[in-house]
Tab-separated table of C-alpha atoms in Angstrom:
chain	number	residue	atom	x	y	z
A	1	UNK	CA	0.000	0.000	0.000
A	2	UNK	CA	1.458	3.360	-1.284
A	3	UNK	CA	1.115	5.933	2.184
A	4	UNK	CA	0.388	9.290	0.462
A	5	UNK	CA	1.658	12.527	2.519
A	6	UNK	CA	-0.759	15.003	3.164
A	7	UNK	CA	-0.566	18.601	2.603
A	8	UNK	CA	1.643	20.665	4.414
A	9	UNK	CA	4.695	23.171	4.445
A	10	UNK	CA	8.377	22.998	6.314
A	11	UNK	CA	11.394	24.476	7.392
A	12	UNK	CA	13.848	26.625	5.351
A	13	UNK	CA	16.168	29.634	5.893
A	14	UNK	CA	17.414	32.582	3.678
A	15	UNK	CA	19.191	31.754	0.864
A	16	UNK	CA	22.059	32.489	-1.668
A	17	UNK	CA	21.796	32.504	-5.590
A	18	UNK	CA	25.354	32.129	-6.557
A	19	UNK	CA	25.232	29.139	-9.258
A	20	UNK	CA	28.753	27.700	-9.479
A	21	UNK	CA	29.351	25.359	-12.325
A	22	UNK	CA	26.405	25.420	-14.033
A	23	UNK	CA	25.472	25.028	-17.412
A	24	UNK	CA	22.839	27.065	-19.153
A	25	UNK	CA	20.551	26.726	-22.112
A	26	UNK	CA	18.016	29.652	-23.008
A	27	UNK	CA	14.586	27.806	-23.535
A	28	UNK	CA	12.555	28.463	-26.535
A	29	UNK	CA	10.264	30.603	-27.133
A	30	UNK	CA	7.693	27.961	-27.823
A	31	UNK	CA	7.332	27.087	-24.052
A	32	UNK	CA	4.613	28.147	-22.500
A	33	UNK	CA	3.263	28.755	-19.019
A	34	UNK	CA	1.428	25.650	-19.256
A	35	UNK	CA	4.395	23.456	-19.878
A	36	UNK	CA	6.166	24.951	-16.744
A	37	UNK	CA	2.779	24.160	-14.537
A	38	UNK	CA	2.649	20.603	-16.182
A	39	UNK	CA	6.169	19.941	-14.959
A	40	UNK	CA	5.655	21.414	-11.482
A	41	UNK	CA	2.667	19.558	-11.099
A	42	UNK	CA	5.043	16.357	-12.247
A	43	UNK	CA	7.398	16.869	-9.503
A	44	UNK	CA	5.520	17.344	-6.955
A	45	UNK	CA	3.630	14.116	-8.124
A	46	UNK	CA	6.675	12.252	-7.971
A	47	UNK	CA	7.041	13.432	-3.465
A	48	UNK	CA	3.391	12.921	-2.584
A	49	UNK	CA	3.720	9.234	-4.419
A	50	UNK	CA	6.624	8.516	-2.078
A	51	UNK	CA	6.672	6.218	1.149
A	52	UNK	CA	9.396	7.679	2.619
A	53	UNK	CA	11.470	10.798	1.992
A	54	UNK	CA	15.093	11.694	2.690
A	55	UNK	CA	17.484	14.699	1.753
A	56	UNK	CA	20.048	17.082	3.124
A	57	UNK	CA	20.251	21.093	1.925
A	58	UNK	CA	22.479	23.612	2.364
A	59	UNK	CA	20.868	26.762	2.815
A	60	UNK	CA	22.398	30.351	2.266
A	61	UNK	CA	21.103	33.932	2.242
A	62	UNK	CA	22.869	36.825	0.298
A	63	UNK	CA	22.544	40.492	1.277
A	64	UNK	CA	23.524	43.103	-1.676
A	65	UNK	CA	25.452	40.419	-3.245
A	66	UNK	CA	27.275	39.148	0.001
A	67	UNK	CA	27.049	35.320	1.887
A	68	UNK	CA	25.119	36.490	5.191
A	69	UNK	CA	23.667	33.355	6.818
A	70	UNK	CA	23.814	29.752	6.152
A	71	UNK	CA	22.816	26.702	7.762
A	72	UNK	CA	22.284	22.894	7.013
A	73	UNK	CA	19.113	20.802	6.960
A	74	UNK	CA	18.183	16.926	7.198
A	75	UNK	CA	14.818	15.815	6.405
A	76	UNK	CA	12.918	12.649	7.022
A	77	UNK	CA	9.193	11.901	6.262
A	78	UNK	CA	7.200	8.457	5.858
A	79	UNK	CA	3.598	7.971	5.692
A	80	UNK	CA	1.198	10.669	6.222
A	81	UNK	CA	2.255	11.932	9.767
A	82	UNK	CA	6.143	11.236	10.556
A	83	UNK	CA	7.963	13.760	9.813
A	84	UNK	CA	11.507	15.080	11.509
A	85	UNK	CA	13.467	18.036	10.451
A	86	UNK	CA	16.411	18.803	12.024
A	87	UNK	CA	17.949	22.244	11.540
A	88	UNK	CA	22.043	22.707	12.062
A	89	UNK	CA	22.820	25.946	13.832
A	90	UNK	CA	22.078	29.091	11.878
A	91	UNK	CA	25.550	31.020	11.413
A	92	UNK	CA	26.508	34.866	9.629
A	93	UNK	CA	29.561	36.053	9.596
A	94	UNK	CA	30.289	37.237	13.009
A	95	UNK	CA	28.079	34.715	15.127
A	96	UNK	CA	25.815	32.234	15.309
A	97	UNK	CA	22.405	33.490	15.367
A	98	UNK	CA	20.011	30.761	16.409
A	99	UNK	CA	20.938	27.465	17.857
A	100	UNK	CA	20.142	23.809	16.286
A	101	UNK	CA	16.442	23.341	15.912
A	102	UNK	CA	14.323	20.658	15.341
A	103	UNK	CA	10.173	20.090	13.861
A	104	UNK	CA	9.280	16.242	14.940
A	105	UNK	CA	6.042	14.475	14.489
A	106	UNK	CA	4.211	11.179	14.889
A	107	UNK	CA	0.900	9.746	15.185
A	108	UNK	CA	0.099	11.029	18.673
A	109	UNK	CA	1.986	14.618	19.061
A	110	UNK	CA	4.243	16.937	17.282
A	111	UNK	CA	7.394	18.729	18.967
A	112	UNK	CA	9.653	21.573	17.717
A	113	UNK	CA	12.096	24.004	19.165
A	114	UNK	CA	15.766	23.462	20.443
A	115	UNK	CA	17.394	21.301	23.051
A	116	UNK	CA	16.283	24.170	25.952
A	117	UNK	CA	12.605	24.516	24.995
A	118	UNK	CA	9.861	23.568	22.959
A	119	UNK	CA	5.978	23.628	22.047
A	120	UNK	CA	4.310	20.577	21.853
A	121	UNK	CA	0.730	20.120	19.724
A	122	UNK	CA	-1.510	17.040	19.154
A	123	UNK	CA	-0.547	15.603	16.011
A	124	UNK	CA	-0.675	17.336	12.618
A	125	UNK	CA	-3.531	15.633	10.538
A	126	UNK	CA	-0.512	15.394	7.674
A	127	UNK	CA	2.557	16.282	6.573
A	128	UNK	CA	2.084	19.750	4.905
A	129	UNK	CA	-0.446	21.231	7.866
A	130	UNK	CA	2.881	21.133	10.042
A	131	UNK	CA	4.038	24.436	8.306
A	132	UNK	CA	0.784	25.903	10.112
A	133	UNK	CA	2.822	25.393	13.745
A	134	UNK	CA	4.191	28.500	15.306
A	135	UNK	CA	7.773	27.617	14.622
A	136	UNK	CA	7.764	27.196	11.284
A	137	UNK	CA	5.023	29.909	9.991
A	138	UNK	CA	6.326	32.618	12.488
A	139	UNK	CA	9.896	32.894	12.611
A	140	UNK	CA	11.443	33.396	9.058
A	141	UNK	CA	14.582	31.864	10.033
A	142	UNK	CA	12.685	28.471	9.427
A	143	UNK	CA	9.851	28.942	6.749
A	144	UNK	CA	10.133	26.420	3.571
A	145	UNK	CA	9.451	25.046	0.642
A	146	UNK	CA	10.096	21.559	0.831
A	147	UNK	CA	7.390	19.730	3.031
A	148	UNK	CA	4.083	21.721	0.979
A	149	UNK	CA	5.607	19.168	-2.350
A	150	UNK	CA	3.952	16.264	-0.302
A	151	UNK	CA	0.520	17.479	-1.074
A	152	UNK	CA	0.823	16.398	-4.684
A	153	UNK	CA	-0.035	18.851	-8.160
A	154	UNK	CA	-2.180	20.539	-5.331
A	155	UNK	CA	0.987	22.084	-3.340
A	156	UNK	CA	1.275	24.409	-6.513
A	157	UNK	CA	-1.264	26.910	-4.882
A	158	UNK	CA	0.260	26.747	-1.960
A	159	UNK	CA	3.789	27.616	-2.760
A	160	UNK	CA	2.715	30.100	-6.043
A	161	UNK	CA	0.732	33.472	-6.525
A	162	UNK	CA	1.539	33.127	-10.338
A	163	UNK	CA	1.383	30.602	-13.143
A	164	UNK	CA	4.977	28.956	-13.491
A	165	UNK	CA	6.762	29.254	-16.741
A	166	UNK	CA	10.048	27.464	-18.028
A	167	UNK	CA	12.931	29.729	-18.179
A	168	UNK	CA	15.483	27.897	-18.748
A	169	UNK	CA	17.220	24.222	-19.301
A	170	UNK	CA	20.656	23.965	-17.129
A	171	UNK	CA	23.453	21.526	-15.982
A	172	UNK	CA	23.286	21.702	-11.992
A	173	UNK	CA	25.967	19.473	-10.306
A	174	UNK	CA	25.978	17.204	-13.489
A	175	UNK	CA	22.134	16.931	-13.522
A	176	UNK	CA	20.423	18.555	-16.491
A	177	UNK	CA	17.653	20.104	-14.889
A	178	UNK	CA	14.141	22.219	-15.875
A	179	UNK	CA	14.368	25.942	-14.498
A	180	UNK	CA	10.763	27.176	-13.165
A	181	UNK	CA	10.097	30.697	-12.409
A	182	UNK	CA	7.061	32.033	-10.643
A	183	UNK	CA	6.280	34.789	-7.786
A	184	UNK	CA	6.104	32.215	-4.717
A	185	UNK	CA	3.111	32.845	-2.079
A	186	UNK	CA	3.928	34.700	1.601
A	187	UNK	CA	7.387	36.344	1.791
A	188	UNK	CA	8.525	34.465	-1.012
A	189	UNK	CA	9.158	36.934	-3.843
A	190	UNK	CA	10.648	35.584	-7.308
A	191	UNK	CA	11.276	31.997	-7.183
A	192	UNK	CA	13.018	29.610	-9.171
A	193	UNK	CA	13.270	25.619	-8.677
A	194	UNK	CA	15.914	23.320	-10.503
A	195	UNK	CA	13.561	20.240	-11.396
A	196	UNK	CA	16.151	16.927	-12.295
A	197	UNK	CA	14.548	16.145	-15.207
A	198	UNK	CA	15.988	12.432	-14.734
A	199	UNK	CA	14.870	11.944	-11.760
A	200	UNK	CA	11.994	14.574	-11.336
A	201	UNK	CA	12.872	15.669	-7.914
A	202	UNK	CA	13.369	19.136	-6.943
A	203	UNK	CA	18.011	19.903	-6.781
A	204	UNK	CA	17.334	23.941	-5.696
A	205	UNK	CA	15.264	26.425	-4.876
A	206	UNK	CA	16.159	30.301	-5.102
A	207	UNK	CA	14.067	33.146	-3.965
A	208	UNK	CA	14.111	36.980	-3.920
A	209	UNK	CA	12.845	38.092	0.138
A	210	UNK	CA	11.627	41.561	-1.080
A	211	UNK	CA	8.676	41.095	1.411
A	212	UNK	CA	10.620	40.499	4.171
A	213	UNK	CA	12.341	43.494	3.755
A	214	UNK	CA	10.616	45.286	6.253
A	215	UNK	CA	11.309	43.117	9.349
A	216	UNK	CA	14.944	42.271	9.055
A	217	UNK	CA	17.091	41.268	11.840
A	218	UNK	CA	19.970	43.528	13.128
A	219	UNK	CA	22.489	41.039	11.094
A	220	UNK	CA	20.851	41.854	7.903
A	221	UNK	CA	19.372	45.662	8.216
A	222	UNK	CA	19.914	47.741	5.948
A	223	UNK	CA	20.271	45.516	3.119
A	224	UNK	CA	18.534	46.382	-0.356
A	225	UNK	CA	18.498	42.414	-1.493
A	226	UNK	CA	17.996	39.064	-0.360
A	227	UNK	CA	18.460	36.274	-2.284
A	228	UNK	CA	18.080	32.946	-0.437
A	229	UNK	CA	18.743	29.369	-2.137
A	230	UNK	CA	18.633	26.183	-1.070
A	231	UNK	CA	20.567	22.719	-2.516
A	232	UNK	CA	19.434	19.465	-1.895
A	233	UNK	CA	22.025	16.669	-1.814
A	234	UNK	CA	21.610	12.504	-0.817
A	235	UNK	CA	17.721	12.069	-1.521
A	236	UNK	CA	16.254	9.180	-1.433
A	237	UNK	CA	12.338	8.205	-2.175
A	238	UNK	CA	11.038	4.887	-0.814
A	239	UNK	CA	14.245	4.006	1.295
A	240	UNK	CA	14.224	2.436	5.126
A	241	UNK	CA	13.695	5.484	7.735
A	242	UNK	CA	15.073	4.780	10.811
A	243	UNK	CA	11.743	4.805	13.315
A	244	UNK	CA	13.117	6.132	16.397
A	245	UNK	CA	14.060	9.845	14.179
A	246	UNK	CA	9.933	10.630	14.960
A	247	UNK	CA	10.226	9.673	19.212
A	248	UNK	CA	9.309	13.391	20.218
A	249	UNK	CA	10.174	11.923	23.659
A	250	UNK	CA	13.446	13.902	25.466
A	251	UNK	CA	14.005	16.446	22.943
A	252	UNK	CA	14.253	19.266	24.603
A	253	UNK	CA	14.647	20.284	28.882
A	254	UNK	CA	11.385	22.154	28.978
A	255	UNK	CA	7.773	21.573	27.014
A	256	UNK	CA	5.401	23.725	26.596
A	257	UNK	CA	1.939	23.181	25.097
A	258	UNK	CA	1.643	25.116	21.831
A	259	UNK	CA	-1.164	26.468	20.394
A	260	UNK	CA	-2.743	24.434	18.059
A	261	UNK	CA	-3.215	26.035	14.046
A	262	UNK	CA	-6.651	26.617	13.514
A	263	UNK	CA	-7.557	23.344	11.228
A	264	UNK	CA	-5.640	20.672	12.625
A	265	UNK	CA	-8.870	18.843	14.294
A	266	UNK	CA	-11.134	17.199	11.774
A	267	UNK	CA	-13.896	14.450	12.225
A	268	UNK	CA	-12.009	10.878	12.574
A	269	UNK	CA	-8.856	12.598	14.493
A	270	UNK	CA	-8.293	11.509	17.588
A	271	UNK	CA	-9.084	13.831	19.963
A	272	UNK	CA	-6.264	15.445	22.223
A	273	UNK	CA	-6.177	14.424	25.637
A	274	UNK	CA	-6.968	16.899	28.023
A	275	UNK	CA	-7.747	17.388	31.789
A	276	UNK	CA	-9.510	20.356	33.070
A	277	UNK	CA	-11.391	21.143	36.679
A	278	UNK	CA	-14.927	21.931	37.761
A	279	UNK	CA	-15.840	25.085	39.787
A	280	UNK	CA	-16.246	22.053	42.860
A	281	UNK	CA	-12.369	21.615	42.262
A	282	UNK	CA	-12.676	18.298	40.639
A	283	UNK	CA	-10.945	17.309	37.805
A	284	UNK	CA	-12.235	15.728	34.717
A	285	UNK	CA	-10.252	14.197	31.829
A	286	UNK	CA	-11.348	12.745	28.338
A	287	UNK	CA	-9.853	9.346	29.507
A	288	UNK	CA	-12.336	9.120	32.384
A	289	UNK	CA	-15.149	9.736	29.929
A	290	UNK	CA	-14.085	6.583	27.648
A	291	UNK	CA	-17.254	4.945	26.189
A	292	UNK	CA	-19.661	8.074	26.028
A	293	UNK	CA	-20.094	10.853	23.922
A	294	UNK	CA	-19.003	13.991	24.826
A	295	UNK	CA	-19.784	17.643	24.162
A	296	UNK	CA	-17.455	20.575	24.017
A	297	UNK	CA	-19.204	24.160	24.361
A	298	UNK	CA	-16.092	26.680	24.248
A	299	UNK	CA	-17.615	29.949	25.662
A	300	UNK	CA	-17.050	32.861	28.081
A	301	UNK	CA	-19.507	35.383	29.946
A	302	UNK	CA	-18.072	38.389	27.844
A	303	UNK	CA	-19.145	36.652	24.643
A	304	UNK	CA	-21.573	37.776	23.107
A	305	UNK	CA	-22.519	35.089	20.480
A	306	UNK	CA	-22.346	32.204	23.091
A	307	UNK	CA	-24.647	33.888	25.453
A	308	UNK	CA	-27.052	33.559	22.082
A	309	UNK	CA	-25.916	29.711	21.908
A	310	UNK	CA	-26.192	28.363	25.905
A	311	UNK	CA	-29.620	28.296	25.756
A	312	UNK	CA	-28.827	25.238	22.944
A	313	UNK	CA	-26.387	23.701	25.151
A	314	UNK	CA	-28.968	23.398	28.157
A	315	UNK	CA	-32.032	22.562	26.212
A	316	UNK	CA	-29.189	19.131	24.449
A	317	UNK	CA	-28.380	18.718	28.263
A	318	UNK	CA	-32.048	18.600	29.301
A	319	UNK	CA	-32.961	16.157	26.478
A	320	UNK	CA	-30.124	13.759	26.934
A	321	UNK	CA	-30.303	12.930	30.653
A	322	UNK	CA	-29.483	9.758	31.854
A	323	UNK	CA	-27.657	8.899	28.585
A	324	UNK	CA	-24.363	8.324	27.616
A	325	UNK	CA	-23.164	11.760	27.199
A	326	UNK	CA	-21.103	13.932	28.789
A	327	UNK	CA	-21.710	17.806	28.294
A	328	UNK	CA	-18.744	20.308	29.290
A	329	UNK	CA	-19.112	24.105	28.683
A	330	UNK	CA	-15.418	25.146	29.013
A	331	UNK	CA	-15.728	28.890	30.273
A	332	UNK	CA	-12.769	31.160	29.324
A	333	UNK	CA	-13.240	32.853	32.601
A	334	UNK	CA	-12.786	32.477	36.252
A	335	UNK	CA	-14.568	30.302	38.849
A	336	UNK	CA	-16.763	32.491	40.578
A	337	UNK	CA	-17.831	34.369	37.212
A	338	UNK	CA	-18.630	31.372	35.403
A	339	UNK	CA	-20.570	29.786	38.424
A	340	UNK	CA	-22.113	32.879	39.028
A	341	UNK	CA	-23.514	33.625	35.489
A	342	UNK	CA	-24.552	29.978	35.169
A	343	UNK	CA	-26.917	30.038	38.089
A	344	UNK	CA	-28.360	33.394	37.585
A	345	UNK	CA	-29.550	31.924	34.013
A	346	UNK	CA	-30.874	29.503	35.572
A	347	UNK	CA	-28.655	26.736	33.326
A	348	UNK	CA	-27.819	23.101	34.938
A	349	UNK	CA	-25.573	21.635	32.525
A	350	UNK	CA	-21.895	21.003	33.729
A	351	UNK	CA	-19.073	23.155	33.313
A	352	UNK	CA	-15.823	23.471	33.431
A	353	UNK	CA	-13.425	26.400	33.499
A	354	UNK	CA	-9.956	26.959	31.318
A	355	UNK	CA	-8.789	30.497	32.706
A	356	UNK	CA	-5.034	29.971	31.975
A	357	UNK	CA	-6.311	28.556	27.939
A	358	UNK	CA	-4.803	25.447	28.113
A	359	UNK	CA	-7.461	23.423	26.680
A	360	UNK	CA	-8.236	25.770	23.927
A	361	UNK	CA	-4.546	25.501	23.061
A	362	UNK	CA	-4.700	22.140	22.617
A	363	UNK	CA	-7.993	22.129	20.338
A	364	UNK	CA	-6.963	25.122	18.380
A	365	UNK	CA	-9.317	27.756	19.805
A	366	UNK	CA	-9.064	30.407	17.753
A	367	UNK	CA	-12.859	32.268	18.298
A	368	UNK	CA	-15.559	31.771	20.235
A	369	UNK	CA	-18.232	30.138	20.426
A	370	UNK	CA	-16.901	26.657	19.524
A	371	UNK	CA	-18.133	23.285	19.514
A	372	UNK	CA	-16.875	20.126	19.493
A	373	UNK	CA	-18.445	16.302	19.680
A	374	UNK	CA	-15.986	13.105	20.633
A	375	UNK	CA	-17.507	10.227	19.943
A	376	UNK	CA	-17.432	7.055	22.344
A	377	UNK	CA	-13.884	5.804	20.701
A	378	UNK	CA	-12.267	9.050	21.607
A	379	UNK	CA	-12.159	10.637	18.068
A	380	UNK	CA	-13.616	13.614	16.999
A	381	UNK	CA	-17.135	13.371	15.282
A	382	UNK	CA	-17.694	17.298	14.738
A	383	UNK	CA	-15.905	20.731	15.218
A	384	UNK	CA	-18.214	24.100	14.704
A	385	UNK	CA	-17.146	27.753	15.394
A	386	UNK	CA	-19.448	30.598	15.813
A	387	UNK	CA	-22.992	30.502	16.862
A	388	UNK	CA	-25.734	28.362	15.396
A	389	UNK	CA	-29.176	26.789	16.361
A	390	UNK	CA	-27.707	23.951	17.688
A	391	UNK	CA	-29.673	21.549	15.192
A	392	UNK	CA	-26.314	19.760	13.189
A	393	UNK	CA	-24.533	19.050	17.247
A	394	UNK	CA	-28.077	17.848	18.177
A	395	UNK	CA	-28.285	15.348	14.963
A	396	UNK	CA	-24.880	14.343	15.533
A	397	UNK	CA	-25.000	13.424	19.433
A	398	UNK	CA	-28.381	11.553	18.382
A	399	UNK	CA	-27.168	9.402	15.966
A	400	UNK	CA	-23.384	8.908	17.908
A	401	UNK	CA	-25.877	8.029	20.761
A	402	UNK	CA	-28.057	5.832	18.956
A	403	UNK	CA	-24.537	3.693	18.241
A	404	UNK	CA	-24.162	0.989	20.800
């Protein structure tokens, strides 16, 4: 059985666009924009196909002209979840600026940071949705290309804001590869990738930073160009991985819990464990609520839409007593608010209270109201933001219910 990666995007660093030793051919003027989409779509057929994934990269950024920062990369991926990228220490001329990094994930969690500290989320539902973590879609010292070619012909959206068109045919490192050109998407300004036309698998990428321009370090202000490239060296599709490279276990001295990108959670994940307390000072976790089906209701007493949507939540409590399910209404407040508004409304379903947003970390919070439905095998059945009439959670429960 082929394991297809899923869409997502990784790590990658400033770069340089000195070509040494290369050999180049103008293309003719007969091809088109559609050819160059037609081989992009090609290679990144040839990744999302793959079992398993390895490669090494160099990565440089140049500043007016000049070698500013480099680093070196090792990536690993199999199947749709394990990934690990491991960053060498980012270096400029006069220092190191950042210290070896690392972006692991497996079937349960995923952890990135360095050897001090680092975030840890429930697990990404693939490959590509990793470039969504804070790590990798915040700090432009590890934003990339390479993990959004797992999704397949539909990664070229996500890495272009134009139509790619074939510049050029040249001789990289004794490979005669297919030169692409497009404007990339986010801070990516012109882009180039060296497609082997042997083996169809992408040899360099180059890319103009105009956007980042704006928000440049101390070791780069000033400068009126970037130009950051990466080389990939040793890669291998459909090779062994060794397993223990995705253990997130003893990474790093100090975990924290990160918060999760808005998306992650689907029906059929597993849901994230979580513990939280009740105003009595009890706690509650989803593994003490094994076998039923639970209820979510993310809400506080400042919100405005979820005082609109309670009502819902206490008239599904009210129907479903005595049966398997568990309701929680999570309040983004403190004890004695949330107990207090509860009983002057007169409402009798349980809550629960998540003051320091740990539990909307884990499910990805992002606005409020939100809903959520875990079905008796722990996995998510449905996820809702923003305010409704409570009919589709009421179907749901019913028929999850219904399911002995």
């Amino acid at each position: 059985m082929i394991l297809r990666f899923g869409v997502r995007a990784a790590t990658v660093f400033l770069v340089c666009s000195v070509v040494v030793g290369c050999h180049s051919d103008p293309v003719s003027t007969a091809s088109t924009s559609s050819n160059g989409l037609h081989v992009l779509e090609q290679a990144f057929g040839k990744y999302m196909a793959a079992t398993s994934f390895h490669a090494k990269s160099t990565v440089t950024v140049t500043a007016d002209g000049k070698k500013a920062i480099w680093t070196e990369r090792t990536y690993d991926f199999a199947g749709t979840q394990n990934a690990s990228l491991r960053f060498g220490e980012i270096k400029s001329l006069d220092k190191g600026l950042m210290p070896a990094a690392f972006v692991v994930s497996n079937d349960h969690e995923m952890v990135e940071g360095s050897e001090g500290e680092a975030m840890r989320y429930p697990a990404p539902p693939n490959i590509p949705a990793i470039s969504a973590s804070y790590f990798l879609s915040k700090r432009w010292t590890h934003a990339a290309f390479l993990p959004n070619f797992f999704a397949g012909p539909e990664a070229v959206s996500m890495v272009t804001s134009t139509v790619p068109t074939i510049e050029k045919h040249e001789t990289i490192n004794g490979a005669d590869c297919t030169i692409l050109k497009f404007t990339g998407a986010g801070f990516w300004g012109t882009t180039t990738l060296a497609v082997d036309e042997k083996s169809g698998l992408i040899l360099r990428i180059t890319a103009k930073l105009e956007p980042l321009m704006p928000t440049l370090p101390p070791v780069l202000a000033g400068s009126k160009s970037l130009l950051y490239q990466e080389d990939f060296t040793d890669q291998k599709v459909d090779g062994a991985v060794d397993a223990a490279l995705f253990k997130s276990e003893g990474l790093a001295r100090k975990v924290t819990i990160g918060v999760t990108p808005a998306g992650w959670l689907k029906a059929g994940d597993p849901a994230p464990a979580f513990t939280v307390k009740r105003p009595n000072g009890s706690l509650v976790s989803l593994a003490s609520l094994k076998g039923k089906v639970v209820f979510l209701d993310f809400w506080a007493t400042w919100c405005g839409p979820c005082k609109e949507t309670l009502p819902h939540t206490q008239a599904l409590f009210m129907a479903n007593r005595g049966k398997d399910l568990e309701i929680l209404a999570i309040a983004d407040d403190k004890i004695d608010l949330a107990t207090k508004f509860v009983a002057t409304n007169k409402y009798t379903f349980p809550i629960a209270v998540d003051d320091a947003h740990m539990i909307q970390r884990v499910f990805g919070v992002s606005a409020i109201p939100m809903f959520v439905v875990i079905d008796r095998q722990g996995k998510i059945a449905y996820v809702r933001n923003g305010a409704d009439d409570g009919v589709e959670e009421a179907d749901v429960i019913k028929k999850l219910l219904e399911r002995k």
